[in-house]
Coordinates of C-alpha atoms in Angstrom, one line a residue:
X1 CA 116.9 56.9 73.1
X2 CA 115.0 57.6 69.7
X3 CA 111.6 59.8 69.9
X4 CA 108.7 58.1 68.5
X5 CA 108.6 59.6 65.5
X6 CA 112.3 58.5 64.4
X7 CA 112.3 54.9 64.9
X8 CA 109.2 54.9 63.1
X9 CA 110.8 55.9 60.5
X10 CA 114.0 54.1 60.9
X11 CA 112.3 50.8 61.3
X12 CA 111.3 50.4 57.7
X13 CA 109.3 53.1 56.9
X14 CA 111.1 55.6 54.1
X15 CA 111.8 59.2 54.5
X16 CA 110.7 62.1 51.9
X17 CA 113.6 64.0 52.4
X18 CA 116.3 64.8 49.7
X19 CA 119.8 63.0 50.1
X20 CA 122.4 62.4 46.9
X21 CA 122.5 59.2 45.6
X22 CA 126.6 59.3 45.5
X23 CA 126.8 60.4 49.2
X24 CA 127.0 57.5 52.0
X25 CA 127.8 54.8 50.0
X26 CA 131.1 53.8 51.0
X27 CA 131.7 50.3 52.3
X28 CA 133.9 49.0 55.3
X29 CA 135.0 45.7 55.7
X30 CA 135.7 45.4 59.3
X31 CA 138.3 42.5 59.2
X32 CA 140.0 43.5 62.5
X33 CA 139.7 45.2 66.2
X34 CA 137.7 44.0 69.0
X35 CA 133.7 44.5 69.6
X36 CA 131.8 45.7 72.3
X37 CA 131.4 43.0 74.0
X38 CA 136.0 42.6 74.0
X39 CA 136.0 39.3 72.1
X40 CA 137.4 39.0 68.4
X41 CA 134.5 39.7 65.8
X42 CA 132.5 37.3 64.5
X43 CA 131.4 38.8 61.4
X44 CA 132.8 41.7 58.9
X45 CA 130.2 44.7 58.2
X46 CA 129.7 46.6 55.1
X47 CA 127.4 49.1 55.3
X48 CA 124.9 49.6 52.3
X49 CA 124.2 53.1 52.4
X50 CA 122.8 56.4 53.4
X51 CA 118.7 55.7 53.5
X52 CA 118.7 52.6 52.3
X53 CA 116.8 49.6 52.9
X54 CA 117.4 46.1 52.8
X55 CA 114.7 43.4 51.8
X56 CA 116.4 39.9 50.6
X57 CA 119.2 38.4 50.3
X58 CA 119.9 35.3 48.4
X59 CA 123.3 32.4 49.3
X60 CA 125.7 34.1 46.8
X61 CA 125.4 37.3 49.2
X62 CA 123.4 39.4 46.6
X63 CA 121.1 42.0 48.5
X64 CA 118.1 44.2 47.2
X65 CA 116.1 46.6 48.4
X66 CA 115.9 50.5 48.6
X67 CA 117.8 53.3 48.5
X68 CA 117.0 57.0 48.1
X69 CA 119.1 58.9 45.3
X70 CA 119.6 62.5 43.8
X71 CA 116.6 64.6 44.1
X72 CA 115.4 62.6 47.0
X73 CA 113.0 59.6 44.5
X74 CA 113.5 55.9 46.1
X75 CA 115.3 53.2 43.9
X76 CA 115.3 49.6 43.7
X77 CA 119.1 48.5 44.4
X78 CA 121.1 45.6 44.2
X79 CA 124.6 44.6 45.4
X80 CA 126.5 42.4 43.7
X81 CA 130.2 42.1 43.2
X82 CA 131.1 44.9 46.0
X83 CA 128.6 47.4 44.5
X84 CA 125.3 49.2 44.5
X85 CA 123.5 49.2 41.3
X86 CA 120.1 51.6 40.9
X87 CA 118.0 49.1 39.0
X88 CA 115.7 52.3 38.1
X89 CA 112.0 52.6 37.9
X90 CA 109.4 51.4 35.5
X91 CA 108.8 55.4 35.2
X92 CA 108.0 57.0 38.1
X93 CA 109.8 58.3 41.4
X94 CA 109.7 55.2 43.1
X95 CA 110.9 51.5 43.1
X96 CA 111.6 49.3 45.9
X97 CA 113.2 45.5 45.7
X98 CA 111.5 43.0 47.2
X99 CA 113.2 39.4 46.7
X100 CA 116.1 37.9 44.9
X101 CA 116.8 34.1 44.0
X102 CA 119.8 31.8 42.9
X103 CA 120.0 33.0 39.7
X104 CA 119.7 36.7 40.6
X105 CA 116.3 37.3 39.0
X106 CA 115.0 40.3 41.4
X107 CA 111.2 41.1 42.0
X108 CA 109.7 43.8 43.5
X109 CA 107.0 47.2 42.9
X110 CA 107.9 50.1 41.0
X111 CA 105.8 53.3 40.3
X112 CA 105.2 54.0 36.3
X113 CA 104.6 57.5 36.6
X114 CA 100.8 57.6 35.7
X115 CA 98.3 58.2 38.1
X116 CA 94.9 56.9 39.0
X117 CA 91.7 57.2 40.7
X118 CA 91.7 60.4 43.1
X119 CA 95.5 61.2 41.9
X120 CA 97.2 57.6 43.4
X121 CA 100.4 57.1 41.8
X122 CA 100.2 54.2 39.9
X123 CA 102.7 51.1 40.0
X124 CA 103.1 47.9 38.5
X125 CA 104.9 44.8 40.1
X126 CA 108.2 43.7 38.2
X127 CA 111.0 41.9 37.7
X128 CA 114.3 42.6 37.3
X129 CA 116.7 40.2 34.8
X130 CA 119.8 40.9 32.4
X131 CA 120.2 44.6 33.7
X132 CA 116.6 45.5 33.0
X133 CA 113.4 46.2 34.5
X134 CA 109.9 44.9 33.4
X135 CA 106.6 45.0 34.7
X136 CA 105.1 41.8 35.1
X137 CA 102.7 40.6 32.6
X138 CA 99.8 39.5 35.3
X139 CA 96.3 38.8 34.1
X140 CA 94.2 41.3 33.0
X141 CA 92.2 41.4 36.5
X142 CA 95.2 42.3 38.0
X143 CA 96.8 44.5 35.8
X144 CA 93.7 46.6 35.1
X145 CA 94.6 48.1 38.5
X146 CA 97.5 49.9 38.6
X147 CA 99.6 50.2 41.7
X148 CA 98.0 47.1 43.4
X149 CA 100.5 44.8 42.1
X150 CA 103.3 43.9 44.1
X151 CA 105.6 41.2 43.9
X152 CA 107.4 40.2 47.1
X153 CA 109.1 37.1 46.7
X154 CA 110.3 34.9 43.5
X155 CA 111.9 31.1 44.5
X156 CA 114.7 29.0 42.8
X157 CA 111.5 27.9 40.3
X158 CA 110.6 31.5 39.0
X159 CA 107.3 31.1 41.0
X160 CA 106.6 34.9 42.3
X161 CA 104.4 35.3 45.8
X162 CA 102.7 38.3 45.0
X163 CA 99.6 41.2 46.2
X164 CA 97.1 41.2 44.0
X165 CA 94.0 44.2 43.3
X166 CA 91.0 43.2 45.9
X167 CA 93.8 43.0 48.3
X168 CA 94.6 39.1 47.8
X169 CA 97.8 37.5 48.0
X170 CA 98.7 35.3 44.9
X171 CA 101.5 32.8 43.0
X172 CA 102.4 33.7 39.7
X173 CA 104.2 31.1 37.6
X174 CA 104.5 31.9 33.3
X175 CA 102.0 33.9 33.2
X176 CA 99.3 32.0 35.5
X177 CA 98.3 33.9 39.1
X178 CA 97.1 31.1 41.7
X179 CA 95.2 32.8 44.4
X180 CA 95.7 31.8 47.9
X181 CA 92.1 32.2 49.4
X182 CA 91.0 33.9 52.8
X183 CA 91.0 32.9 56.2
X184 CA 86.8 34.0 56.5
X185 CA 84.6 31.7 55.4
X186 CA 81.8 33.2 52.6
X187 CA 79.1 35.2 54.1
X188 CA 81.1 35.1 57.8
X189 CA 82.5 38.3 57.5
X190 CA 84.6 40.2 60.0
X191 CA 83.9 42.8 62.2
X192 CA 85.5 46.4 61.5
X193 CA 85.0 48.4 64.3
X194 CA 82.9 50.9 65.9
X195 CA 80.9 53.9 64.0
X196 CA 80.4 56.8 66.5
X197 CA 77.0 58.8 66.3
X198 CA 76.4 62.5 67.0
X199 CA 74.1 61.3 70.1
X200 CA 77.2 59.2 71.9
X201 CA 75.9 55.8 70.6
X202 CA 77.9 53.4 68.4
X203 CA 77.2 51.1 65.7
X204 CA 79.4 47.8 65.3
X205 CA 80.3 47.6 62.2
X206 CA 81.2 44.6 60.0
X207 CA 82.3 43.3 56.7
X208 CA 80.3 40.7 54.6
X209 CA 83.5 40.0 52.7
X210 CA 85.8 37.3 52.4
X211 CA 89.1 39.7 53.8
X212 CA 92.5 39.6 52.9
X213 CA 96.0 38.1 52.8
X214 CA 98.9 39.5 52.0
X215 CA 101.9 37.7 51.4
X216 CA 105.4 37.9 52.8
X217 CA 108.0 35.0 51.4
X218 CA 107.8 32.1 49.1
X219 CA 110.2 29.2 49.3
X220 CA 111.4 26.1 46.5
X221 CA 108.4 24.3 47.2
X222 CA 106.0 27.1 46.5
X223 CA 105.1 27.4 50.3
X224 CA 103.8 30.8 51.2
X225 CA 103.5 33.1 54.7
X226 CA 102.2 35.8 55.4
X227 CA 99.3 37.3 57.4
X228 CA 95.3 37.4 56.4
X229 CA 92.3 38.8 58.0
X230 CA 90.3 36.6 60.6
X231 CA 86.8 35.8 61.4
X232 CA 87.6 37.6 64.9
X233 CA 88.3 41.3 63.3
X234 CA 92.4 40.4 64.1
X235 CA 95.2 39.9 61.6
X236 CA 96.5 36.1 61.5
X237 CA 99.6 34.6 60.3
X238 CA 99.3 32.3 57.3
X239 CA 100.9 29.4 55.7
X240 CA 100.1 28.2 52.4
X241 CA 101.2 24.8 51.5
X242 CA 99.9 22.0 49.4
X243 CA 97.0 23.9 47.6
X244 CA 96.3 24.5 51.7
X245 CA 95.6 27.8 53.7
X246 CA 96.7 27.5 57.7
X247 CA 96.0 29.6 59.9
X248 CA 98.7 30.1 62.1
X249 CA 97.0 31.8 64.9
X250 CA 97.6 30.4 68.9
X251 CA 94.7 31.0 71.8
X252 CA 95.6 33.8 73.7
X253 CA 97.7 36.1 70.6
X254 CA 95.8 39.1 69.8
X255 CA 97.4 39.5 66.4
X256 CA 100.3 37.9 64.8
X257 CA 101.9 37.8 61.2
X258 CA 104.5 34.8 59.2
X259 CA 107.6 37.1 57.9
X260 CA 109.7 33.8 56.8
X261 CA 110.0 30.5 56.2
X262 CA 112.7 28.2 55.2
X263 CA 113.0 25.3 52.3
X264 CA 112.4 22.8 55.6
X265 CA 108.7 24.5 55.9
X266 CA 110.1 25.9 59.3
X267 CA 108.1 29.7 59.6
X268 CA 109.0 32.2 62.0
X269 CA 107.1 35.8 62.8
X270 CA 105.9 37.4 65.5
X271 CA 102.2 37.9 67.7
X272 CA 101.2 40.3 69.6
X273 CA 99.7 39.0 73.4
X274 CA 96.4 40.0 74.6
X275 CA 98.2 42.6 76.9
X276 CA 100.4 43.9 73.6
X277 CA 103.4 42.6 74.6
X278 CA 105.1 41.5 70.9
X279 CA 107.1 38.4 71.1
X280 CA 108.9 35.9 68.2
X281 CA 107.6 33.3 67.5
X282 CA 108.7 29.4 65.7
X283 CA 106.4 27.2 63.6
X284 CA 107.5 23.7 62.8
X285 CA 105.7 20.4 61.9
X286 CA 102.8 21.4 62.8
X287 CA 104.0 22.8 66.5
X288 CA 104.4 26.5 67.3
X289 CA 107.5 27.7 69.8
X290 CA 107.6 31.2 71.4
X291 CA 111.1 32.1 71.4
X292 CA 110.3 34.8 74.1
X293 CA 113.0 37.5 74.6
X294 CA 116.1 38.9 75.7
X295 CA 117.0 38.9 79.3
X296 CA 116.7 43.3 79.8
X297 CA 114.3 43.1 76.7
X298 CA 110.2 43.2 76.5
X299 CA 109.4 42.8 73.1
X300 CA 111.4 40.5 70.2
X301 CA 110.6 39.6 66.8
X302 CA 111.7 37.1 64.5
X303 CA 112.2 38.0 60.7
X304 CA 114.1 35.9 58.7
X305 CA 115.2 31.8 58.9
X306 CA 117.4 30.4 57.1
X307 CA 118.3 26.0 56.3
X308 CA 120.0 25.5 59.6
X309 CA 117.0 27.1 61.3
X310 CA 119.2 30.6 62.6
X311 CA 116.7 33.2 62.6
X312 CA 117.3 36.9 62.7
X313 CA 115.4 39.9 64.4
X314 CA 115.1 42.3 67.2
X315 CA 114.6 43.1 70.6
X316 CA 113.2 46.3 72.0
X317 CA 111.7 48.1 75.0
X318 CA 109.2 51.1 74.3
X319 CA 109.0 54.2 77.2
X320 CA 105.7 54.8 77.8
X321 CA 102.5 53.5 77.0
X322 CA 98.7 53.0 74.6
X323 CA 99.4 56.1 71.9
X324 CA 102.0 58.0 74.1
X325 CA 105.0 55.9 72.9
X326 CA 108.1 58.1 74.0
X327 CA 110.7 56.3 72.8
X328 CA 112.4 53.3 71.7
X329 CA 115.2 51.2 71.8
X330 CA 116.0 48.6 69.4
X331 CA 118.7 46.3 68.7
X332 CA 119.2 43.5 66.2
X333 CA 119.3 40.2 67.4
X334 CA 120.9 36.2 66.3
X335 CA 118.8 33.2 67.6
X336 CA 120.3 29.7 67.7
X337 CA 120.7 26.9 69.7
X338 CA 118.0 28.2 72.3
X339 CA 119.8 31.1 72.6
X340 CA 119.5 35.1 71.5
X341 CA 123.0 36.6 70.5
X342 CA 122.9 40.7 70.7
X343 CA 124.5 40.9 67.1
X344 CA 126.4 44.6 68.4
X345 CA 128.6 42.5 70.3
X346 CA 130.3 40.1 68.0
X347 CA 130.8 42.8 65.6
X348 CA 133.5 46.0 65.4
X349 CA 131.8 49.2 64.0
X350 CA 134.9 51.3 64.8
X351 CA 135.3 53.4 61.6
X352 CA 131.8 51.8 59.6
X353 CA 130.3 55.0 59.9
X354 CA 127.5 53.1 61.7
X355 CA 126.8 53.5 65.3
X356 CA 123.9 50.4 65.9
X357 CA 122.5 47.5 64.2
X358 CA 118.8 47.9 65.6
X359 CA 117.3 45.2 63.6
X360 CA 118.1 42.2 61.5
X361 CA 115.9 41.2 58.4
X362 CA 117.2 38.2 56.4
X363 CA 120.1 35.3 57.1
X364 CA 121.3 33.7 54.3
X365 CA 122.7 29.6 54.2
X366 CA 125.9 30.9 54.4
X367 CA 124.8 32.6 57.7
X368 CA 125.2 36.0 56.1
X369 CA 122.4 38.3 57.4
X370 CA 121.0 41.9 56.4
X371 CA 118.8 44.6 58.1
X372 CA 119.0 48.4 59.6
X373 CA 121.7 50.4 61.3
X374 CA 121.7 53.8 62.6
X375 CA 124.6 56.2 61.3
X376 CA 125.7 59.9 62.0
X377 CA 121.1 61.1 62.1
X378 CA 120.0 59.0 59.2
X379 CA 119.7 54.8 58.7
X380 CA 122.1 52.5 56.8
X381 CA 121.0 49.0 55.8
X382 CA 123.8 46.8 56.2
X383 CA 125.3 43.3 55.7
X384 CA 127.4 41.0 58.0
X385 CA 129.4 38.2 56.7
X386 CA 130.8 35.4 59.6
X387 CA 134.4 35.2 60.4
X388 CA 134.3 31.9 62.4
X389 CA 131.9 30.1 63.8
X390 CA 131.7 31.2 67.5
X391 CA 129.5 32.3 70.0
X392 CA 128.1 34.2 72.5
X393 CA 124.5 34.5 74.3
X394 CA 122.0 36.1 75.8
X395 CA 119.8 34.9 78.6
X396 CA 116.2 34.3 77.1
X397 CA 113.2 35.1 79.6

């Protein structure tokens, strides 16, 4: 069982430490052998790296994200053909690959090596086409303030779901940046907490602002998710659609945030209950499905979604309780068909050089799906392909 500290970092969050680019990035195609569960595989594995991170995947099975190379910086990837490629930096240390789409244009943040107000490194978003990077040209609002800008997803069209300065979440389309709006009404505000005096009294504090959105995926039709702050102090998932903000927010969820959705408008995420308990959840037409979890399982989340409607995640169980989290454990997860599929057991990683697939970001049309695997003490990101079509499943609670 991982500490609290480790799976932190193993679940998306990147490591300082040095590791060579060169080392760890050898690639297994697992086309034979039997998995753990005694069955004949269902998909082929190749794993992506030594400390790297995977963000997107598009239906040609072209992945981005992060991986970290000699003298320890963090680079934007891609893999394409069989290979990594470092797509560099705009300048600075650090890069990181956000989204891809059909024609392999690939968006993301990258540090430029300056640095701003009280010594912040500062970044600009960009894209990535023809073998080179460029920062986006974004109005002058936004690119006044450098490392704000982030670009996080770019559809078929070229429209770009970006983070914009002021903490807003935005389109950009040649050259124009639509903003998305707030879930808190002017002059509502939200509350911020509690300011603790010298005497033992407190202060509720509160925010005469509009709040914030940030945004997570864009899809062909220009559909947005994401989460945004709410009236109630909480953080609320979001759909944009149709010039429209929705908040996706159910009675009874505490907090809960939109990582997907899928040309269908189908959204999938996760909430948190009252009681903290973190469970998956699926938005469609307007009706909202908890998925639940994994028979042996207390928490689940749901990342990705693809056309058919398969979504990817995880399921974990956390030893402990409050702030005194002791450990963790965490394994990637397959839902279809009513149905969770523990994705260690339909494939062989005999001889991968990876040991667990402990969560699963992204499925592709093709069914192909990408997240985070544990090797020999560091993380992989990795990528299954299907076999076959078969399949095996887990009790849902």
């Amino acid at each position: 069982m991982l500490n609290r500290g480790r799976m932190r970092r193993y679940l998306g969050r990147r490591w300082r430490s040095l590791f060579p680019f060169g080392a760890g990035l050898y690639f297994f195609l697992m086309l034979i052998g039997l998995p753990a569960n005694g069955g004949e595989p269902a998909y082929a594995v190749v794993d992506l790296g030594k400390y790297s991170e995977a963000t997107a995947i598009n239906d040609s099975g072209e992945v981005v994200g992060s991986i970290r190379v000699d003298g320890g910086d963090i680079h934007a990837f891609l893999y394409s053909n069989g290979r990594v490629h470092d797509l560099g930096t705009l300048g600075g240390m650090r890069s990181n690959a956000k989204g891809i789409n059909a024609a392999g244009l690939v968006v993301g943040w990258s540090d430029t090596g300056g640095v701003t107000q009280g010594a912040r490194s500062s970044g600009r978003a960009f894209i990535y086409a023809g073998g080179t990077m460029r920062a986006m040209e974004l109005d002058k609002q936004t690119a006044d303030v450098p490392g704000r800008a982030d670009a996080r997803d770019i559809n078929s069209l070229g429209q770009i779901a970006i983070d914009v300065p002021g903490m807003r979440a935005a389109i950009w389309s040649s050259g124009v940046t639509q903003y998305l709006g707030t879930l808190v009404p002017k002059g509502a505000g939200y509350p911020l907490g509690k300011q603790m005096n010298p005497d033992g009294s407190s202060k509720e504090l509160k925010s005469f602002g509009e709040g914030y959105t940030e945004a997570c995926r864009i899809n062909d039709s220009g559909a947005v998710v994401g989460f945004a702050a709410s009236p109630d102090g909480h953080q609320h998932a979001f759909l944009f659609s149709n010039g429209t903000l929705r908040d996706l927010n159910m009675p009874g969820w505490k907090n809960s945030h939109a990582k997907d959705l899928n040309s269908r408008g189908q959204v999938v995420g996760s909430f948190n209950l009252e009681e903290g308990q973190l469970r998956a959840f699926f938005y469609s037409n307007g009706e909202m499905k908890d998925l639940g979890v994994p028979s042996g399982y207390k928490h689940s989340s749901a990342n990705g979604i693809n056309i058919s409607g398969q979504i990817v995640g995880s399921a974990h169980n956390v030893s402990g309780g409050g702030f005194l989290w002791i450990g963790v454990e965490s394994r990637a997860f397959l839902y279809e068909k009513g149905q969770w599929i523990d994705l260690s057991t339909r494939v062989n990683l005999a001889g991968s050089g990876l040991t667990e697939l402990f969560d699963a970001e992204r499925i592709n049309a093709r069914g192909q799906i990408i997240g985070k695997a544990m090797g020999p003490g560091a993380y992989h990101a990795y990528l299954l392909t299907p076999l076959r079509i078969e399949s095996t499943s887990s009790e849902t609670k």
